[in-house]
mmCIF file with all atom_site columns, C-alpha atoms in Angstrom:
data_model
loop_
_atom_site.group_PDB
_atom_site.id
_atom_site.type_symbol
_atom_site.label_atom_id
_atom_site.label_alt_id
_atom_site.label_comp_id
_atom_site.label_asym_id
_atom_site.label_entity_id
_atom_site.label_seq_id
_atom_site.pdbx_PDB_ins_code
_atom_site.Cartn_x
_atom_site.Cartn_y
_atom_site.Cartn_z
_atom_site.occupancy
_atom_site.B_iso_or_equiv
_atom_site.pdbx_formal_charge
_atom_site.auth_seq_id
_atom_site.auth_comp_id
_atom_site.auth_asym_id
_atom_site.auth_atom_id
_atom_site.pdbx_PDB_model_num
ATOM 1   C CA . MET D 1 1   ? -1.550 -20.386 -31.367 1.00 37.00 ? 1   MET D CA 1
ATOM 2   C CA . SER D 1 2   ? -1.248 -17.461 -29.002 1.00 37.00 ? 2   SER D CA 1
ATOM 3   C CA . ASN D 1 3   ? 0.823  -19.346 -26.431 1.00 42.00 ? 3   ASN D CA 1
ATOM 4   C CA . LEU D 1 4   ? 2.223  -22.815 -26.278 1.00 44.00 ? 4   LEU D CA 1
ATOM 5   C CA . PRO D 1 5   ? 0.698  -25.272 -23.845 1.00 42.00 ? 5   PRO D CA 1
ATOM 6   C CA . ASP D 1 6   ? 2.552  -25.365 -20.523 1.00 44.00 ? 6   ASP D CA 1
ATOM 7   C CA . ASP D 1 7   ? 3.774  -28.909 -21.083 1.00 56.00 ? 7   ASP D CA 1
ATOM 8   C CA . ASN D 1 8   ? 5.750  -28.107 -24.246 1.00 67.00 ? 8   ASN D CA 1
ATOM 9   C CA . PHE D 1 9   ? 8.600  -26.296 -22.493 1.00 83.00 ? 9   PHE D CA 1
ATOM 10  C CA . SER D 1 10  ? 9.948  -26.529 -18.967 1.00 85.00 ? 10  SER D CA 1
ATOM 11  C CA . ASN D 1 11  ? 10.295 -23.329 -16.950 1.00 87.00 ? 11  ASN D CA 1
ATOM 12  C CA . ILE D 1 12  ? 14.052 -23.395 -17.468 1.00 90.00 ? 12  ILE D CA 1
ATOM 13  C CA . ILE D 1 13  ? 13.649 -23.675 -21.248 1.00 92.00 ? 13  ILE D CA 1
ATOM 14  C CA . ARG D 1 14  ? 11.100 -20.828 -21.164 1.00 92.00 ? 14  ARG D CA 1
ATOM 15  C CA . GLN D 1 15  ? 13.574 -18.637 -19.254 1.00 92.00 ? 15  GLN D CA 1
ATOM 16  C CA . ILE D 1 16  ? 16.331 -19.449 -21.727 1.00 94.00 ? 16  ILE D CA 1
ATOM 17  C CA . ILE D 1 17  ? 14.023 -18.675 -24.668 1.00 95.00 ? 17  ILE D CA 1
ATOM 18  C CA . LYS D 1 18  ? 13.204 -15.270 -23.129 1.00 95.00 ? 18  LYS D CA 1
ATOM 19  C CA . LYS D 1 19  ? 16.920 -14.452 -23.138 1.00 95.00 ? 19  LYS D CA 1
ATOM 20  C CA . SER D 1 20  ? 17.470 -15.804 -26.650 1.00 96.00 ? 20  SER D CA 1
ATOM 21  C CA . LEU D 1 21  ? 16.908 -14.308 -30.089 1.00 95.00 ? 21  LEU D CA 1
ATOM 22  C CA . PHE D 1 22  ? 13.860 -16.520 -30.595 1.00 96.00 ? 22  PHE D CA 1
ATOM 23  C CA . THR D 1 23  ? 10.257 -16.480 -29.410 1.00 94.00 ? 23  THR D CA 1
ATOM 24  C CA . GLU D 1 24  ? 8.530  -19.573 -28.015 1.00 93.00 ? 24  GLU D CA 1
ATOM 25  C CA . ARG D 1 25  ? 6.507  -19.823 -31.219 1.00 92.00 ? 25  ARG D CA 1
ATOM 26  C CA . GLN D 1 26  ? 9.663  -19.679 -33.356 1.00 93.00 ? 26  GLN D CA 1
ATOM 27  C CA . ILE D 1 27  ? 11.307 -22.396 -31.265 1.00 94.00 ? 27  ILE D CA 1
ATOM 28  C CA . ALA D 1 28  ? 8.158  -24.514 -31.588 1.00 91.00 ? 28  ALA D CA 1
ATOM 29  C CA . ILE D 1 29  ? 8.216  -23.996 -35.367 1.00 92.00 ? 29  ILE D CA 1
ATOM 30  C CA . ILE D 1 30  ? 11.899 -24.905 -35.601 1.00 93.00 ? 30  ILE D CA 1
ATOM 31  C CA . LEU D 1 31  ? 11.267 -28.078 -33.585 1.00 92.00 ? 31  LEU D CA 1
ATOM 32  C CA . LYS D 1 32  ? 8.278  -28.966 -35.763 1.00 90.00 ? 32  LYS D CA 1
ATOM 33  C CA . ARG D 1 33  ? 10.166 -28.331 -39.014 1.00 90.00 ? 33  ARG D CA 1
ATOM 34  C CA . ARG D 1 34  ? 13.042 -30.517 -37.789 1.00 91.00 ? 34  ARG D CA 1
ATOM 35  C CA . ASN D 1 35  ? 10.513 -33.242 -36.859 1.00 89.00 ? 35  ASN D CA 1
ATOM 36  C CA . LEU D 1 36  ? 11.511 -33.059 -33.189 1.00 88.00 ? 36  LEU D CA 1
ATOM 37  C CA . VAL D 1 37  ? 7.944  -32.464 -31.972 1.00 86.00 ? 37  VAL D CA 1
ATOM 38  C CA . ASP D 1 38  ? 4.463  -32.957 -33.313 1.00 84.00 ? 38  ASP D CA 1
ATOM 39  C CA . SER D 1 39  ? 2.885  -29.566 -32.567 1.00 80.00 ? 39  SER D CA 1
ATOM 40  C CA . GLN D 1 40  ? -0.348 -28.231 -33.959 1.00 81.00 ? 40  GLN D CA 1
ATOM 41  C CA . PHE D 1 41  ? -0.597 -24.533 -34.734 1.00 82.00 ? 41  PHE D CA 1
ATOM 42  C CA . THR D 1 42  ? -3.864 -22.644 -34.691 1.00 85.00 ? 42  THR D CA 1
ATOM 43  C CA . ILE D 1 43  ? -2.696 -19.818 -36.922 1.00 87.00 ? 43  ILE D CA 1
ATOM 44  C CA . SER D 1 44  ? -3.255 -19.187 -40.594 1.00 90.00 ? 44  SER D CA 1
ATOM 45  C CA . LYS D 1 45  ? -0.964 -20.820 -43.147 1.00 90.00 ? 45  LYS D CA 1
ATOM 46  C CA . GLY D 1 46  ? 0.321  -17.394 -44.145 1.00 93.00 ? 46  GLY D CA 1
ATOM 47  C CA . ALA D 1 47  ? 1.221  -16.482 -40.559 1.00 92.00 ? 47  ALA D CA 1
ATOM 48  C CA . PHE D 1 48  ? 2.807  -19.881 -40.044 1.00 91.00 ? 48  PHE D CA 1
ATOM 49  C CA . TYR D 1 49  ? 5.040  -19.553 -43.124 1.00 92.00 ? 49  TYR D CA 1
ATOM 50  C CA . ARG D 1 50  ? 6.012  -15.977 -42.185 1.00 95.00 ? 50  ARG D CA 1
ATOM 51  C CA . GLN D 1 51  ? 7.108  -17.372 -38.824 1.00 93.00 ? 51  GLN D CA 1
ATOM 52  C CA . VAL D 1 52  ? 8.987  -20.177 -40.599 1.00 95.00 ? 52  VAL D CA 1
ATOM 53  C CA . THR D 1 53  ? 10.862 -17.586 -42.697 1.00 96.00 ? 53  THR D CA 1
ATOM 54  C CA . GLN D 1 54  ? 11.648 -15.442 -39.645 1.00 96.00 ? 54  GLN D CA 1
ATOM 55  C CA . SER D 1 55  ? 12.859 -18.497 -37.728 1.00 96.00 ? 55  SER D CA 1
ATOM 56  C CA . LYS D 1 56  ? 15.042 -19.631 -40.625 1.00 96.00 ? 56  LYS D CA 1
ATOM 57  C CA . ASP D 1 57  ? 16.531 -16.145 -41.008 1.00 97.00 ? 57  ASP D CA 1
ATOM 58  C CA . LYS D 1 58  ? 17.325 -15.917 -37.290 1.00 97.00 ? 58  LYS D CA 1
ATOM 59  C CA . LEU D 1 59  ? 18.837 -19.397 -37.224 1.00 96.00 ? 59  LEU D CA 1
ATOM 60  C CA . THR D 1 60  ? 20.988 -18.592 -40.252 1.00 97.00 ? 60  THR D CA 1
ATOM 61  C CA . ALA D 1 61  ? 22.114 -15.274 -38.704 1.00 97.00 ? 61  ALA D CA 1
ATOM 62  C CA . LEU D 1 62  ? 22.940 -17.100 -35.474 1.00 96.00 ? 62  LEU D CA 1
ATOM 63  C CA . CYS D 1 63  ? 25.133 -19.584 -37.371 1.00 96.00 ? 63  CYS D CA 1
ATOM 64  C CA . TYR D 1 64  ? 26.926 -16.793 -39.256 1.00 97.00 ? 64  TYR D CA 1
ATOM 65  C CA . SER D 1 65  ? 27.504 -14.996 -35.942 1.00 96.00 ? 65  SER D CA 1
ATOM 66  C CA . TRP D 1 66  ? 28.862 -18.183 -34.378 1.00 94.00 ? 66  TRP D CA 1
ATOM 67  C CA . ILE D 1 67  ? 31.268 -18.681 -37.324 1.00 96.00 ? 67  ILE D CA 1
ATOM 68  C CA . LEU D 1 68  ? 32.338 -15.030 -37.193 1.00 97.00 ? 68  LEU D CA 1
ATOM 69  C CA . LEU D 1 69  ? 33.007 -14.992 -33.450 1.00 95.00 ? 69  LEU D CA 1
ATOM 70  C CA . ARG D 1 70  ? 34.844 -18.329 -33.603 1.00 95.00 ? 70  ARG D CA 1
ATOM 71  C CA . SER D 1 71  ? 37.001 -17.310 -36.573 1.00 96.00 ? 71  SER D CA 1
ATOM 72  C CA . LEU D 1 72  ? 37.965 -13.990 -34.947 1.00 96.00 ? 72  LEU D CA 1
ATOM 73  C CA . GLY D 1 73  ? 38.910 -15.732 -31.710 1.00 94.00 ? 73  GLY D CA 1
ATOM 74  C CA . VAL D 1 74  ? 36.183 -14.045 -29.667 1.00 94.00 ? 74  VAL D CA 1
ATOM 75  C CA . LEU D 1 75  ? 34.841 -17.478 -28.681 1.00 93.00 ? 75  LEU D CA 1
ATOM 76  C CA . SER D 1 76  ? 37.645 -19.791 -27.593 1.00 93.00 ? 76  SER D CA 1
ATOM 77  C CA . ASP D 1 77  ? 37.688 -23.570 -27.417 1.00 92.00 ? 77  ASP D CA 1
ATOM 78  C CA . ASP D 1 78  ? 37.063 -23.267 -23.666 1.00 92.00 ? 78  ASP D CA 1
ATOM 79  C CA . ASP D 1 79  ? 34.041 -21.016 -24.301 1.00 92.00 ? 79  ASP D CA 1
ATOM 80  C CA . ILE D 1 80  ? 32.628 -23.518 -26.765 1.00 92.00 ? 80  ILE D CA 1
ATOM 81  C CA . ASP D 1 81  ? 33.225 -26.316 -24.270 1.00 93.00 ? 81  ASP D CA 1
ATOM 82  C CA . VAL D 1 82  ? 31.342 -24.416 -21.529 1.00 91.00 ? 82  VAL D CA 1
ATOM 83  C CA . ILE D 1 83  ? 28.415 -23.719 -23.881 1.00 92.00 ? 83  ILE D CA 1
ATOM 84  C CA . ASN D 1 84  ? 28.305 -27.359 -25.011 1.00 93.00 ? 84  ASN D CA 1
ATOM 85  C CA . ARG D 1 85  ? 28.341 -28.645 -21.441 1.00 91.00 ? 85  ARG D CA 1
ATOM 86  C CA . LEU D 1 86  ? 25.599 -26.209 -20.431 1.00 90.00 ? 86  LEU D CA 1
ATOM 87  C CA . SER D 1 87  ? 23.508 -27.351 -23.395 1.00 92.00 ? 87  SER D CA 1
ATOM 88  C CA . GLU D 1 88  ? 23.943 -30.997 -22.449 1.00 90.00 ? 88  GLU D CA 1
ATOM 89  C CA . GLN D 1 89  ? 23.031 -30.324 -18.822 1.00 88.00 ? 89  GLN D CA 1
ATOM 90  C CA . VAL D 1 90  ? 19.936 -28.318 -19.780 1.00 89.00 ? 90  VAL D CA 1
ATOM 91  C CA . SER D 1 91  ? 18.925 -31.202 -22.049 1.00 88.00 ? 91  SER D CA 1
ATOM 92  C CA . VAL D 1 92  ? 19.136 -33.624 -19.128 1.00 84.00 ? 92  VAL D CA 1
ATOM 93  C CA . ILE D 1 93  ? 17.352 -31.222 -16.776 1.00 83.00 ? 93  ILE D CA 1
ATOM 94  C CA . GLN D 1 94  ? 14.560 -30.623 -19.282 1.00 80.00 ? 94  GLN D CA 1
ATOM 95  C CA . SER D 1 95  ? 13.577 -34.274 -19.244 1.00 74.00 ? 95  SER D CA 1
ATOM 96  C CA . SER D 1 96  ? 13.467 -34.491 -15.439 1.00 77.00 ? 96  SER D CA 1
ATOM 97  C CA . ASP D 1 97  ? 11.322 -32.964 -12.736 1.00 77.00 ? 97  ASP D CA 1
ATOM 98  C CA . VAL D 1 98  ? 12.953 -29.941 -11.139 1.00 76.00 ? 98  VAL D CA 1
ATOM 99  C CA . PHE D 1 99  ? 11.635 -28.215 -8.056  1.00 79.00 ? 99  PHE D CA 1
ATOM 100 C CA . PRO D 1 100 ? 10.914 -24.491 -8.582  1.00 75.00 ? 100 PRO D CA 1
ATOM 101 C CA . GLU D 1 101 ? 13.556 -23.449 -6.036  1.00 78.00 ? 101 GLU D CA 1
ATOM 102 C CA . ARG D 1 102 ? 16.163 -25.461 -7.961  1.00 84.00 ? 102 ARG D CA 1
ATOM 103 C CA . GLU D 1 103 ? 15.132 -23.761 -11.216 1.00 85.00 ? 103 GLU D CA 1
ATOM 104 C CA . GLU D 1 104 ? 16.344 -20.424 -9.841  1.00 86.00 ? 104 GLU D CA 1
ATOM 105 C CA . GLN D 1 105 ? 19.660 -21.959 -8.818  1.00 88.00 ? 105 GLN D CA 1
ATOM 106 C CA . ILE D 1 106 ? 20.105 -23.579 -12.223 1.00 88.00 ? 106 ILE D CA 1
ATOM 107 C CA . MET D 1 107 ? 19.333 -20.332 -14.056 1.00 91.00 ? 107 MET D CA 1
ATOM 108 C CA . SER D 1 108 ? 21.702 -18.467 -11.762 1.00 92.00 ? 108 SER D CA 1
ATOM 109 C CA . VAL D 1 109 ? 24.535 -20.886 -12.603 1.00 91.00 ? 109 VAL D CA 1
ATOM 110 C CA . ILE D 1 110 ? 23.775 -20.606 -16.329 1.00 92.00 ? 110 ILE D CA 1
ATOM 111 C CA . GLN D 1 111 ? 23.712 -16.802 -16.142 1.00 94.00 ? 111 GLN D CA 1
ATOM 112 C CA . GLU D 1 112 ? 26.996 -16.667 -14.220 1.00 93.00 ? 112 GLU D CA 1
ATOM 113 C CA . LEU D 1 113 ? 28.791 -19.010 -16.641 1.00 90.00 ? 113 LEU D CA 1
ATOM 114 C CA . LEU D 1 114 ? 27.505 -17.087 -19.663 1.00 91.00 ? 114 LEU D CA 1
ATOM 115 C CA . LYS D 1 115 ? 28.423 -13.783 -18.030 1.00 91.00 ? 115 LYS D CA 1
ATOM 116 C CA . ARG D 1 116 ? 32.006 -15.009 -17.674 1.00 89.00 ? 116 ARG D CA 1
ATOM 117 C CA . THR D 1 117 ? 32.044 -16.483 -21.191 1.00 87.00 ? 117 THR D CA 1
ATOM 118 C CA . CYS D 1 118 ? 30.608 -13.370 -22.826 1.00 88.00 ? 118 CYS D CA 1
ATOM 119 C CA . ASN D 1 119 ? 32.679 -10.859 -20.830 1.00 87.00 ? 119 ASN D CA 1
ATOM 120 C CA . LEU D 1 120 ? 34.295 -8.256  -23.088 1.00 82.00 ? 120 LEU D CA 1
#
């Protein structure tokens, strides 16, 4: 699998993935391993399991980072609330048709909210 088919991720999800710690393939693998999608991969078993290990390591590191930043007070309850609401809204948007011009506006709002949340 060199690239995922266009219908697997919306443009907004693709943009978010580009800004995340994960690749599209790793997200697809995580979704498959959690039985959230039924994707087929056209890569060798060895390559697939290397990607599984990399995905698991990144997900684990992300969780440790989340715990660390929460416990040190870097991420407040309000920050967590903003992130949760953004996640819920992206979930709703993902399952609906969004015009390309609206995608830019949505990403702009997400970027602005995260900029404020992650300001040091």
